[in-house]
Short mmCIF file of C-alpha atoms in Angstrom, two decimals:
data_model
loop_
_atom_site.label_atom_id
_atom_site.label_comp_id
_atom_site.label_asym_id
_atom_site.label_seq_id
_atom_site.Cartn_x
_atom_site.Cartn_y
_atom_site.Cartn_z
CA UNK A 183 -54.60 -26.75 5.90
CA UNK A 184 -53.47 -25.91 8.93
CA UNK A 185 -51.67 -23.38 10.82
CA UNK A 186 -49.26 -22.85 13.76
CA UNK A 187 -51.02 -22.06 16.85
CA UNK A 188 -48.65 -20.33 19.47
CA UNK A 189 -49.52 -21.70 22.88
CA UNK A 190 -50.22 -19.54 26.02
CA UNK A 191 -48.20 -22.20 28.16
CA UNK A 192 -44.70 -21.76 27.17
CA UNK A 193 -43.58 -21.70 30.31
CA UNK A 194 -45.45 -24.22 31.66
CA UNK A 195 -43.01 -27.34 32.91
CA UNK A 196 -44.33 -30.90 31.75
CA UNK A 197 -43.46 -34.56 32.27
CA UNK A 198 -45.07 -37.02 29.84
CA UNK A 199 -43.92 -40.57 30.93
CA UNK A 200 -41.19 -42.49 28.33
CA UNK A 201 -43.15 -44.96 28.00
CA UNK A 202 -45.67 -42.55 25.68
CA UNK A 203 -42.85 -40.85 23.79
CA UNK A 204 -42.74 -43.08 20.99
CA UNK A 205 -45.90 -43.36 18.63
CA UNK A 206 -44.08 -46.22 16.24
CA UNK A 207 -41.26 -48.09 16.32
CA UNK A 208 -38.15 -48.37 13.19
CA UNK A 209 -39.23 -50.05 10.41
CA UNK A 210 -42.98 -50.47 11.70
CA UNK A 211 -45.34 -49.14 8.99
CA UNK A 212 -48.66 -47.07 10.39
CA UNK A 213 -50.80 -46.82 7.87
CA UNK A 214 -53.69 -45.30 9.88
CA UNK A 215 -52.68 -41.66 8.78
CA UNK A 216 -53.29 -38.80 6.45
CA UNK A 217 -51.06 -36.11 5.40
CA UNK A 218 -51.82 -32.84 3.89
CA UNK A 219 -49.39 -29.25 3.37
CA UNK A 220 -48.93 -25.76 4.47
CA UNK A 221 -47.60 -22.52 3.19
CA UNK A 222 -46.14 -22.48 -0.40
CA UNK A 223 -42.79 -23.84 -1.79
CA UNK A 224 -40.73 -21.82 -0.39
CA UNK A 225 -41.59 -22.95 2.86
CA UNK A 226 -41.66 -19.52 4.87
CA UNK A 227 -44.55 -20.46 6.35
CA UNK A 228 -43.30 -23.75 7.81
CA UNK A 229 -40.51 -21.66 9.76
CA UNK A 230 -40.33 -21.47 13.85
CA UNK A 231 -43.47 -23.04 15.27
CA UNK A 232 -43.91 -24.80 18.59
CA UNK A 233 -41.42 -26.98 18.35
CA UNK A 234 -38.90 -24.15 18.63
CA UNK A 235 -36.11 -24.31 16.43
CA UNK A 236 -36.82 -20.98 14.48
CA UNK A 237 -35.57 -20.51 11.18
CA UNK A 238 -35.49 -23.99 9.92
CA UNK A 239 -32.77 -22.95 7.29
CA UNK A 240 -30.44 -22.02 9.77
CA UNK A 241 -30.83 -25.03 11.90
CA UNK A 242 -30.23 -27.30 9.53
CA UNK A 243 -34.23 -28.74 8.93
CA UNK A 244 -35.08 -27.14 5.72
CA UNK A 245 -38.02 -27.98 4.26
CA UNK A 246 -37.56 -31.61 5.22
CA UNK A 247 -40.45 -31.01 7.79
CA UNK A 248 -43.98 -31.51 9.10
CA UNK A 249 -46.40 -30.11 11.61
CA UNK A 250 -47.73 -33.30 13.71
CA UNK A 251 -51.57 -33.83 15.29
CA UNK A 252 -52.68 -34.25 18.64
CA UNK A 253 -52.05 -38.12 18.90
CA UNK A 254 -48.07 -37.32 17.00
CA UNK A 255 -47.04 -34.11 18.95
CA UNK A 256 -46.99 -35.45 22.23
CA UNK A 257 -47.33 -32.37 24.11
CA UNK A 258 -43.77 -31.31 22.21
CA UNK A 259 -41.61 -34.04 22.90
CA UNK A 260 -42.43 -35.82 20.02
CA UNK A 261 -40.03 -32.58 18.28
CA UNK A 262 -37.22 -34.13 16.50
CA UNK A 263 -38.36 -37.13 15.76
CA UNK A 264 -38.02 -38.44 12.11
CA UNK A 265 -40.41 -40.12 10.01
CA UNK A 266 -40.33 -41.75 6.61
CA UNK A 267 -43.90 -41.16 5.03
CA UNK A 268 -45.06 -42.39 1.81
CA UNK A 269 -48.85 -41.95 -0.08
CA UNK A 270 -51.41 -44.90 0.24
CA UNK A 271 -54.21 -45.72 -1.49
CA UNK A 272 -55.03 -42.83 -3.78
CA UNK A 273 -55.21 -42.29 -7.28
CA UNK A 274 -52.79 -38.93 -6.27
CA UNK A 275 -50.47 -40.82 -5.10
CA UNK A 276 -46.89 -41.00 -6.44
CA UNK A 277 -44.05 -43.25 -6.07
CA UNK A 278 -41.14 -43.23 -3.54
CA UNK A 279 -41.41 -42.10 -0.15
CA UNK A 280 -40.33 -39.09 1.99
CA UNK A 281 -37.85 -38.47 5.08
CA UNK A 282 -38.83 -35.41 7.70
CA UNK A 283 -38.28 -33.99 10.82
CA UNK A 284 -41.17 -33.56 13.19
CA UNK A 285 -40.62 -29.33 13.73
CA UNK A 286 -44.21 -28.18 14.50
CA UNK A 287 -47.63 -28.64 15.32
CA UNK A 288 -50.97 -29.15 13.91
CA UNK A 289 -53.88 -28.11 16.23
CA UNK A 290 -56.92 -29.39 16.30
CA UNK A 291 -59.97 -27.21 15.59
CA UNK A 292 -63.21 -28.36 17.26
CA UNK A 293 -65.34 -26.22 15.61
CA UNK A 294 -65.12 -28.28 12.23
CA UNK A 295 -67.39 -31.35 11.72
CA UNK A 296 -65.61 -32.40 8.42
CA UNK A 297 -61.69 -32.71 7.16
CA UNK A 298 -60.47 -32.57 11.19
CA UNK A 299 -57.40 -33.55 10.16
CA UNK A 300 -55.66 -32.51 13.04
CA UNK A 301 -58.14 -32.93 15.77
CA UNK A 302 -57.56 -36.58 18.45
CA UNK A 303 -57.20 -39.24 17.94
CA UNK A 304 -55.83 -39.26 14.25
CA UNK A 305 -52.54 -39.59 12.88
CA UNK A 306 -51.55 -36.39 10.56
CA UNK A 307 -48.94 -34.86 8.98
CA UNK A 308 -49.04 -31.37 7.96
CA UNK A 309 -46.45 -31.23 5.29
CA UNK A 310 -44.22 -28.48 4.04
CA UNK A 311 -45.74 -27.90 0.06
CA UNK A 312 -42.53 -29.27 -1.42
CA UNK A 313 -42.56 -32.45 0.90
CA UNK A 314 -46.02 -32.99 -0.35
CA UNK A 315 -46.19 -33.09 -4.06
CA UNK A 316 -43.44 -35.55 -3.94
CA UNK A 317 -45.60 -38.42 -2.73
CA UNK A 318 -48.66 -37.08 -4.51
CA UNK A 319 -50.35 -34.56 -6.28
CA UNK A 320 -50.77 -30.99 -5.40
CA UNK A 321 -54.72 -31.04 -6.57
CA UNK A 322 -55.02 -33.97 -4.15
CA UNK A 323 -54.66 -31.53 -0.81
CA UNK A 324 -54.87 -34.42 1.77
CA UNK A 325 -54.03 -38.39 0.89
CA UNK A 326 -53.57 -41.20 3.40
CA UNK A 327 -50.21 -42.52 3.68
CA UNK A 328 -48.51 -45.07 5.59
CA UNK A 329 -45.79 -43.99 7.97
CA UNK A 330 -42.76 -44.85 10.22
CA UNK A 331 -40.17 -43.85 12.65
CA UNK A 332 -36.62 -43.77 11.71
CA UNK A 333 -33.35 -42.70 13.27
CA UNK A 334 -32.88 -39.14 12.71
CA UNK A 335 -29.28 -38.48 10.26
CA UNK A 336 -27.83 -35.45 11.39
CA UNK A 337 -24.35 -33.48 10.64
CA UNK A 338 -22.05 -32.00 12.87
CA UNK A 339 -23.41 -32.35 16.57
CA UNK A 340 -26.04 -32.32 19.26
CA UNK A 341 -26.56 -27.72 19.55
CA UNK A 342 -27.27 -26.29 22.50
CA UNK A 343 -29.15 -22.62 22.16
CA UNK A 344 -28.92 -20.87 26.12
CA UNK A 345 -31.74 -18.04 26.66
CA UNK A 346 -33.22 -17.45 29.64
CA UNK A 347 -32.36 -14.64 32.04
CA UNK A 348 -29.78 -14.56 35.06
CA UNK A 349 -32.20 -16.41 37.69
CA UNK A 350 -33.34 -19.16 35.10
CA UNK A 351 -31.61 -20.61 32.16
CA UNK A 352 -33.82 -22.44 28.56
CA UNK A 353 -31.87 -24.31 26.90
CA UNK A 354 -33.14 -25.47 23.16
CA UNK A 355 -31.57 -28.55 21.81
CA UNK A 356 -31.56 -29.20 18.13
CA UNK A 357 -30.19 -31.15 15.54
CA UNK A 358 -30.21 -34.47 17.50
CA UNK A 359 -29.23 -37.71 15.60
CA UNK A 360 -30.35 -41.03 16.58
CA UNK A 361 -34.27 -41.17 17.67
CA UNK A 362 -34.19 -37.33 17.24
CA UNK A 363 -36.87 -36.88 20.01
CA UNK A 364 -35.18 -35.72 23.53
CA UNK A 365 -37.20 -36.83 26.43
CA UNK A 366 -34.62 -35.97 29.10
CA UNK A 367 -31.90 -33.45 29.76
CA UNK A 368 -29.61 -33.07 32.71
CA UNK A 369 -27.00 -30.42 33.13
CA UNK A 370 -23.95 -29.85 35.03
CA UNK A 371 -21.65 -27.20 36.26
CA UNK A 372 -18.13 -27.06 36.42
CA UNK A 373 -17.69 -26.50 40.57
CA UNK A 374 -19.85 -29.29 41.19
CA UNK A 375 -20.15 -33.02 40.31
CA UNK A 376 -23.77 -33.20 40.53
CA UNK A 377 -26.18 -33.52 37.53
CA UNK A 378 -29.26 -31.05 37.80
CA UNK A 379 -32.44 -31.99 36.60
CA UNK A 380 -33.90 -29.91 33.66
CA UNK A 381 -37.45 -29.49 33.28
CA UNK A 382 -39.48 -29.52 29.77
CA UNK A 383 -40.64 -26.42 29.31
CA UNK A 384 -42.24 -26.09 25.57
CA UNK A 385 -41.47 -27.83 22.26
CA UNK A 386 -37.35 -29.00 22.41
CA UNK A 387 -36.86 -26.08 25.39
CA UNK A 388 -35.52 -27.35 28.44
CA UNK A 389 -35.43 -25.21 31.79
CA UNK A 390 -33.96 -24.54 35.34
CA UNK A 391 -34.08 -22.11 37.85
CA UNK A 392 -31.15 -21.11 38.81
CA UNK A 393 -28.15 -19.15 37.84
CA UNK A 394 -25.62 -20.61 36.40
CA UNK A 395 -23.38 -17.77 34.77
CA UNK A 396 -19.36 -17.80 34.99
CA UNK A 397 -19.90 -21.85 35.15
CA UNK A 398 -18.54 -24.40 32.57
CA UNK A 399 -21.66 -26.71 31.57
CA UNK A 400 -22.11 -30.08 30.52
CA UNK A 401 -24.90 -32.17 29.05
CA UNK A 402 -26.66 -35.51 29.16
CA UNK A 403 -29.31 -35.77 26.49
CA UNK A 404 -31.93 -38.89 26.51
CA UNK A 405 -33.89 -39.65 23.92
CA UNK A 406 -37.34 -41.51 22.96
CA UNK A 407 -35.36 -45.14 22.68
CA UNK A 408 -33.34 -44.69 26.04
CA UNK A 409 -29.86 -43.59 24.55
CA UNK A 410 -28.24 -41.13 26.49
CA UNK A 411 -25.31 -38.97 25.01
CA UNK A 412 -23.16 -36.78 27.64
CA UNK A 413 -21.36 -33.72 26.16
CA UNK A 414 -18.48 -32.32 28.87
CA UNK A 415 -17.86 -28.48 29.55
CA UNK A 416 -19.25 -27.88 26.02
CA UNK A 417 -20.12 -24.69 27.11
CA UNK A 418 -16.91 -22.34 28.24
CA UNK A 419 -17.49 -19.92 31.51
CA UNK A 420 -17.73 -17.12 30.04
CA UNK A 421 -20.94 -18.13 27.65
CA UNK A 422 -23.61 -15.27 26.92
CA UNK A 423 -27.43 -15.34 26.45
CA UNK A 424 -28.07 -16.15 22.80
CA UNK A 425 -25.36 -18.47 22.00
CA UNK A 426 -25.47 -22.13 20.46
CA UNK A 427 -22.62 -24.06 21.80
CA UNK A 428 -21.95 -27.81 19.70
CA UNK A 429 -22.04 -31.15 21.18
CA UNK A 430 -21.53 -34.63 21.19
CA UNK A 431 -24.30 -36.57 18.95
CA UNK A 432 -25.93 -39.70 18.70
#
């Protein structure tokens, strides 16, 4: 069962082209996959992770969630993304199926010859406990399952968290409806009509160099399917370090 690995490279800046974003498409069953759980069923656990979002009560995840493998996570931007799972195959398995946000990842561990999960090129979910027994049996510890992509059914809006320092500004974005999975953010200030490119930085964390303090900023979010939502001067001028602004969402 596996673990949260932090990575050494959260500040390293990646582009992964669109066209790999999207590992299945709505209402396309994979059933190439396995799925097995972590921590207990309380979920503590399952919280922050490389995805980024942090306490996943507070954001609005819950328990709702899996870690993803190699071949899922796509280098983070794969975060967000929702999935309806359900067990295949197995004399554990139980009826119905299950909804959950992609909010972590499952490394891979090389130095295993047997149950690597996690390890390229197979399709895995690492399941929150109480995600898990609902499609199959606790005893069972992994099952195969068939899985797909769905649109991501979020309240209230797109957040915005802003961290960073004076000279460079990270911006997490969470709780994004629609495909879920950002693949592209752009930001604006308010004395300019120009939209800046943001950079991926790690998990849903977007990034640019630059200070932008005492300026109003907007947002255009893309996601995995191409939809792009564009949220005006939904930050105020005089925003701080450590707060979430709110907003449009898909």
């Amino acid at each position: 069962m596996a673990k949260f690995l932090p990575s050494l490279c959260f500040f390293l800046a990646i582009t992964i082209p669109l066209s790999l974003v999207s590992q299945a498409t709505n209402d396309e069953w994979v059933t190439d996959a396995h799925a097995t759980f972590y921590g207990d069923m309380r979920g503590n656990e399952t919280m922050y992770g490389a995805c980024g979002y942090g306490n996943l009560f507070k954001q609005g995840y819950g328990l709702q969630t899996a870690a993803l493998s190699t071949a899922l996570f796509n280098d983070g931007l794969a975060c967000g993304s929702c999935f309806e799972i359900q067990c295949l195959n197995s004399k554990w398995c139980k009826p119905g199926s299950i909804k959950i946000t992609a909010t972590n990842f499952c490394p891979p561990n090389y130095t295993k010859t047997v149950d690597i999960w996690c390890n390229p090129p197979q399709k895995h979910f690492d399941l929150s406990m109480k995600m898990f027994v609902k499609i199959a049996e606790y005893k069972a510890g992994v099952v195969p399952v068939k899985f797909r992509k769905i649109p991501c059914v979020k309240k209230g809006g797109m957040k915005f968290l802003l961290q960073g320092n004076p000279n460079w500004l990270l911006v997490l974005v969470f709780n994004v409806g629609g495909a879920g999975d950002v693949v592209n953010m752009k930001i604006k200030v308010s004395n300019s009509n120009n939209w800046l490119q943001m950079t991926h930085n790690w998990g849903q964390n977007w990034q640019i160099p630059q200070n932008l303090l005492g300026q109003k900023l907007s947002f255009q979010v893309t996601t995995s399917d191409g939809k792009m939502v564009q949220s005006d001067n939904v930050v105020p001028s005089n925003w701080q370090f450590g707060q979430t602004f709110e907003g449009k969402n898909f």
